[in-house]
CSV table of C-alpha atoms in Angstrom, one decimal:
chain,number,residue,atom,x,y,z
A,1,MET,CA,-4.0,-52.1,76.6
A,2,GLY,CA,-7.5,-51.2,77.5
A,3,LEU,CA,-10.9,-52.9,78.0
A,4,GLU,CA,-9.8,-55.8,75.8
A,5,ASN,CA,-7.7,-56.8,78.8
A,6,PHE,CA,-10.6,-56.9,81.2
A,7,VAL,CA,-11.0,-60.3,83.0
A,8,GLU,CA,-14.6,-61.0,83.9
A,9,CYS,CA,-15.5,-62.5,87.3
A,10,GLY,CA,-18.8,-64.0,86.2
A,11,ASN,CA,-20.9,-61.6,88.3
A,12,ILE,CA,-22.6,-59.8,85.4
A,13,ARG,CA,-23.6,-56.8,87.4
A,14,LEU,CA,-20.1,-56.3,88.9
A,15,ASP,CA,-18.5,-56.8,85.5
A,16,GLN,CA,-20.8,-54.1,84.0
A,17,GLN,CA,-19.9,-51.7,86.8
A,18,LEU,CA,-16.2,-52.3,86.5
A,19,LYS,CA,-16.2,-51.9,82.7
A,20,PHE,CA,-18.2,-48.7,83.0
A,21,VAL,CA,-15.6,-47.3,85.4
A,22,ALA,CA,-12.9,-48.2,83.0
A,23,GLU,CA,-14.8,-46.6,80.1
A,24,ILE,CA,-15.2,-43.3,81.8
A,25,ASP,CA,-11.5,-43.0,82.2
A,26,LYS,CA,-11.8,-41.6,78.6
A,27,MET,CA,-12.9,-38.3,80.3
A,28,THR,CA,-9.2,-37.6,80.9
A,29,GLN,CA,-8.8,-37.5,77.1
A,30,VAL,CA,-11.7,-35.1,76.4
A,31,PHE,CA,-10.1,-31.6,76.4
A,32,ARG,CA,-12.1,-28.5,76.9
A,33,HIS,CA,-11.4,-25.0,75.6
A,34,THR,CA,-10.8,-23.8,79.2
A,35,MET,CA,-7.1,-23.3,80.1
A,36,LEU,CA,-5.6,-24.5,83.4
A,37,VAL,CA,-5.0,-21.5,85.7
A,38,ASP,CA,-1.3,-21.7,85.0
A,39,GLY,CA,-2.0,-21.4,81.3
A,40,SER,CA,0.1,-24.5,80.5
A,41,ARG,CA,-2.6,-26.5,78.6
A,42,ARG,CA,-6.3,-27.1,78.2
A,43,GLU,CA,-8.1,-28.8,81.1
A,44,ASN,CA,-9.8,-32.1,80.5
A,45,ASP,CA,-13.3,-33.1,81.4
A,46,ALA,CA,-12.3,-35.1,84.4
A,47,GLU,CA,-10.4,-32.1,85.9
A,48,HIS,CA,-13.3,-29.8,85.2
A,49,SER,CA,-15.8,-32.2,86.9
A,50,TRP,CA,-13.6,-32.6,90.0
A,51,HIS,CA,-13.1,-28.8,90.2
A,52,ILE,CA,-16.7,-27.8,90.1
A,53,ALA,CA,-17.7,-30.6,92.5
A,54,VAL,CA,-15.3,-29.2,95.1
A,55,MET,CA,-16.6,-25.7,94.3
A,56,ALA,CA,-20.1,-26.9,95.1
A,57,LEU,CA,-19.0,-27.7,98.7
A,58,LEU,CA,-17.8,-24.1,99.2
A,59,PHE,CA,-20.4,-21.6,97.8
A,60,THR,CA,-23.8,-22.7,99.2
A,61,GLU,CA,-24.0,-19.6,101.5
A,62,TYR,CA,-24.4,-17.4,98.4
A,63,VAL,CA,-27.2,-19.1,96.6
A,64,LYS,CA,-30.9,-18.1,97.1
A,65,GLN,CA,-32.5,-21.5,97.2
A,66,LYS,CA,-30.4,-23.9,99.3
A,67,PRO,CA,-29.6,-27.1,97.4
A,68,ASP,CA,-28.9,-30.6,98.6
A,69,VAL,CA,-25.2,-30.3,98.1
A,70,GLY,CA,-24.7,-34.1,97.8
A,71,ARG,CA,-27.1,-34.3,94.9
A,72,ALA,CA,-25.5,-31.2,93.3
A,73,VAL,CA,-22.1,-32.9,93.6
A,74,LYS,CA,-23.5,-36.0,92.0
A,75,MET,CA,-24.8,-34.0,89.1
A,76,LEU,CA,-21.5,-32.3,88.6
A,77,VAL,CA,-19.4,-35.5,88.5
A,78,VAL,CA,-21.7,-37.1,85.9
A,79,HIS,CA,-23.0,-34.2,83.8
A,80,ASP,CA,-20.1,-34.3,81.3
A,81,LEU,CA,-19.7,-38.1,81.1
A,82,ILE,CA,-21.6,-38.1,77.8
A,83,GLU,CA,-18.8,-36.0,76.3
A,84,ILE,CA,-16.8,-39.3,76.1
A,85,TYR,CA,-18.7,-39.9,72.9
A,86,ALA,CA,-20.2,-36.5,72.1
A,87,GLY,CA,-17.1,-34.4,72.7
A,88,ASP,CA,-17.0,-31.0,74.3
A,89,THR,CA,-18.9,-28.1,72.6
A,90,PHE,CA,-17.5,-24.6,73.3
A,91,ALA,CA,-20.1,-22.6,75.2
A,92,PHE,CA,-19.8,-19.8,72.7
A,93,ASP,CA,-19.8,-21.9,69.5
A,94,VAL,CA,-23.1,-20.9,67.9
A,95,GLU,CA,-23.0,-23.5,65.1
A,96,GLY,CA,-21.8,-26.3,67.4
A,97,ASN,CA,-24.5,-25.7,69.9
A,98,LYS,CA,-27.2,-26.2,67.2
A,99,THR,CA,-26.5,-30.0,67.2
A,100,LYS,CA,-25.3,-30.4,70.8
A,101,GLU,CA,-28.6,-31.6,72.3
A,102,GLN,CA,-29.0,-34.3,69.6
A,103,ASN,CA,-25.4,-35.5,69.8
A,104,GLU,CA,-25.5,-35.6,73.6
A,105,ALA,CA,-28.8,-37.5,73.8
A,106,ALA,CA,-27.3,-40.2,71.5
A,107,ALA,CA,-24.2,-40.4,73.6
A,108,ALA,CA,-26.3,-40.8,76.7
A,109,ASP,CA,-28.2,-43.7,75.1
A,110,LYS,CA,-24.9,-45.4,74.4
A,111,LEU,CA,-23.1,-44.7,77.6
A,112,PHE,CA,-25.7,-45.2,80.3
A,113,ALA,CA,-26.9,-48.5,78.7
A,114,GLN,CA,-23.6,-50.0,79.8
A,115,LEU,CA,-24.6,-49.9,83.5
A,116,PRO,CA,-27.1,-52.1,85.3
A,117,SER,CA,-30.4,-50.7,84.3
A,118,GLU,CA,-31.4,-49.0,87.5
A,119,GLN,CA,-28.0,-47.4,87.9
A,120,GLY,CA,-28.0,-46.2,84.3
A,121,ALA,CA,-31.4,-44.7,84.8
A,122,GLU,CA,-30.4,-43.0,88.0
A,123,ILE,CA,-27.3,-41.3,86.4
A,124,ARG,CA,-29.2,-40.4,83.3
A,125,ALA,CA,-31.9,-38.8,85.4
A,126,LEU,CA,-29.3,-36.7,87.2
A,127,TRP,CA,-27.8,-35.7,83.8
A,128,GLU,CA,-31.2,-34.7,82.5
A,129,GLU,CA,-32.1,-32.7,85.7
A,130,PHE,CA,-28.8,-30.8,85.4
A,131,ASP,CA,-29.6,-29.9,81.8
A,132,ASP,CA,-33.2,-28.8,82.7
A,133,MET,CA,-31.9,-26.3,85.3
A,134,LYS,CA,-35.3,-26.2,87.1
A,135,THR,CA,-34.5,-27.6,90.6
A,136,PRO,CA,-32.5,-25.9,93.3
A,137,ASP,CA,-29.9,-28.6,93.0
A,138,SER,CA,-29.5,-28.3,89.3
A,139,ILE,CA,-29.5,-24.5,89.4
A,140,TYR,CA,-26.7,-24.5,91.9
A,141,ALA,CA,-24.8,-27.1,89.9
A,142,ASN,CA,-25.1,-25.0,86.7
A,143,CYS,CA,-23.9,-21.9,88.6
A,144,MET,CA,-20.7,-23.8,89.5
A,145,ASP,CA,-20.3,-25.0,85.9
A,146,ARG,CA,-20.4,-21.5,84.6
A,147,ILE,CA,-18.4,-19.7,87.3
A,148,GLN,CA,-15.4,-22.1,87.0
A,149,PRO,CA,-14.5,-21.4,83.3
A,150,PHE,CA,-15.2,-17.7,83.9
A,151,LEU,CA,-12.7,-17.7,86.8
A,152,HIS,CA,-10.2,-19.4,84.6
A,153,ASN,CA,-10.6,-16.9,81.8
A,154,THR,CA,-10.0,-14.0,84.3
A,155,LEU,CA,-6.7,-15.7,85.4
A,156,THR,CA,-5.5,-16.6,81.9
A,157,GLU,CA,-5.8,-13.2,80.2
A,158,GLY,CA,-9.2,-14.2,78.6
A,159,THR,CA,-7.6,-16.9,76.4
A,160,THR,CA,-10.8,-18.6,75.3
A,161,TRP,CA,-12.8,-15.4,75.2
A,162,LYS,CA,-10.2,-14.0,72.8
A,163,GLU,CA,-10.2,-17.1,70.7
A,164,GLY,CA,-14.0,-17.1,70.4
A,165,GLN,CA,-14.1,-13.3,69.9
A,166,VAL,CA,-16.7,-13.3,72.7
A,167,SER,CA,-18.8,-10.3,73.5
A,168,LYS,CA,-20.0,-8.8,76.8
A,169,LYS,CA,-23.6,-9.8,75.9
A,170,GLN,CA,-22.6,-13.4,75.3
A,171,VAL,CA,-20.8,-13.6,78.7
A,172,GLU,CA,-23.7,-12.0,80.5
A,173,GLU,CA,-26.1,-14.4,78.9
A,174,ARG,CA,-24.0,-17.4,79.8
A,175,LEU,CA,-23.7,-16.2,83.4
A,176,SER,CA,-27.4,-15.1,83.8
A,177,ILE,CA,-28.2,-18.0,86.0
A,178,VAL,CA,-25.6,-16.7,88.4
A,179,LYS,CA,-27.0,-13.2,88.3
A,180,GLU,CA,-30.5,-14.5,89.1
A,181,ASN,CA,-29.5,-17.0,91.8
A,182,MET,CA,-26.2,-15.9,93.3
A,183,PRO,CA,-26.2,-12.1,93.4
A,184,GLU,CA,-23.1,-11.7,95.5
A,185,LEU,CA,-21.1,-13.9,93.1
A,186,TRP,CA,-22.6,-11.8,90.3
A,187,SER,CA,-21.1,-8.6,91.7
A,188,TRP,CA,-17.7,-10.2,91.4
A,189,VAL,CA,-18.6,-11.3,87.8
A,190,GLU,CA,-19.5,-7.8,86.8
A,191,ILE,CA,-16.3,-6.4,88.1
A,192,ASN,CA,-14.3,-8.9,86.1
A,193,ILE,CA,-16.4,-8.4,82.9
A,194,GLN,CA,-15.5,-4.7,83.1
A,195,GLU,CA,-11.8,-5.6,83.6
A,196,ALA,CA,-12.0,-8.0,80.7
A,197,ILE,CA,-13.4,-5.3,78.4
A,198,LYS,CA,-10.7,-2.9,79.6
A,199,GLN,CA,-8.0,-5.4,78.8
A,200,GLY,CA,-9.5,-6.2,75.4
A,201,TRP,CA,-10.3,-9.8,76.3
A,202,ILE,CA,-14.0,-9.5,75.4
A,203,LYS,CA,-15.8,-7.1,73.1
A,204,SER,CA,-17.9,-4.4,74.7
A,205,GLU,CA,-20.6,-4.9,72.1
């Protein structure tokens, strides 16, 4: 089973698009460190991308610079596609993050080349804009990407924080984009950081 069973129709563009859609099904097999809210297992990349895309529809009232929500959602559903080949790097993995950029660029080269050229270029541009975190759309999208695993940690007794022996400083640095751009959300983050310290889920220093 798999792409070897794909039957081409003779329309090169359509065949490329259909095969790409089949290829990105692999996102369901890329498991992140974040636990599902019920604590039963790790979430996969597809679940994460769906979750933060829905979040982007809900929280625009709290962000300073209003984004184009449609573009932000596009970024959120494509930003982790490259992890099909590069894998997921834990946000607090210092060593793993040293090679993350290089690994993901190589994965992007491989993945987006499978689409018709203009579509591959469009999706790659969204992926790069997300990583640059300079436009209102990408800033908002990155806030969603950071709030979601933070929320999950607060609801799963800090599982991944404890596994990574994460400190308050690391969490605050990771969520600094929220502090700067979504101050009302940051107030909630601060309350939960203090609770996590109290519970021993993250280190105070």
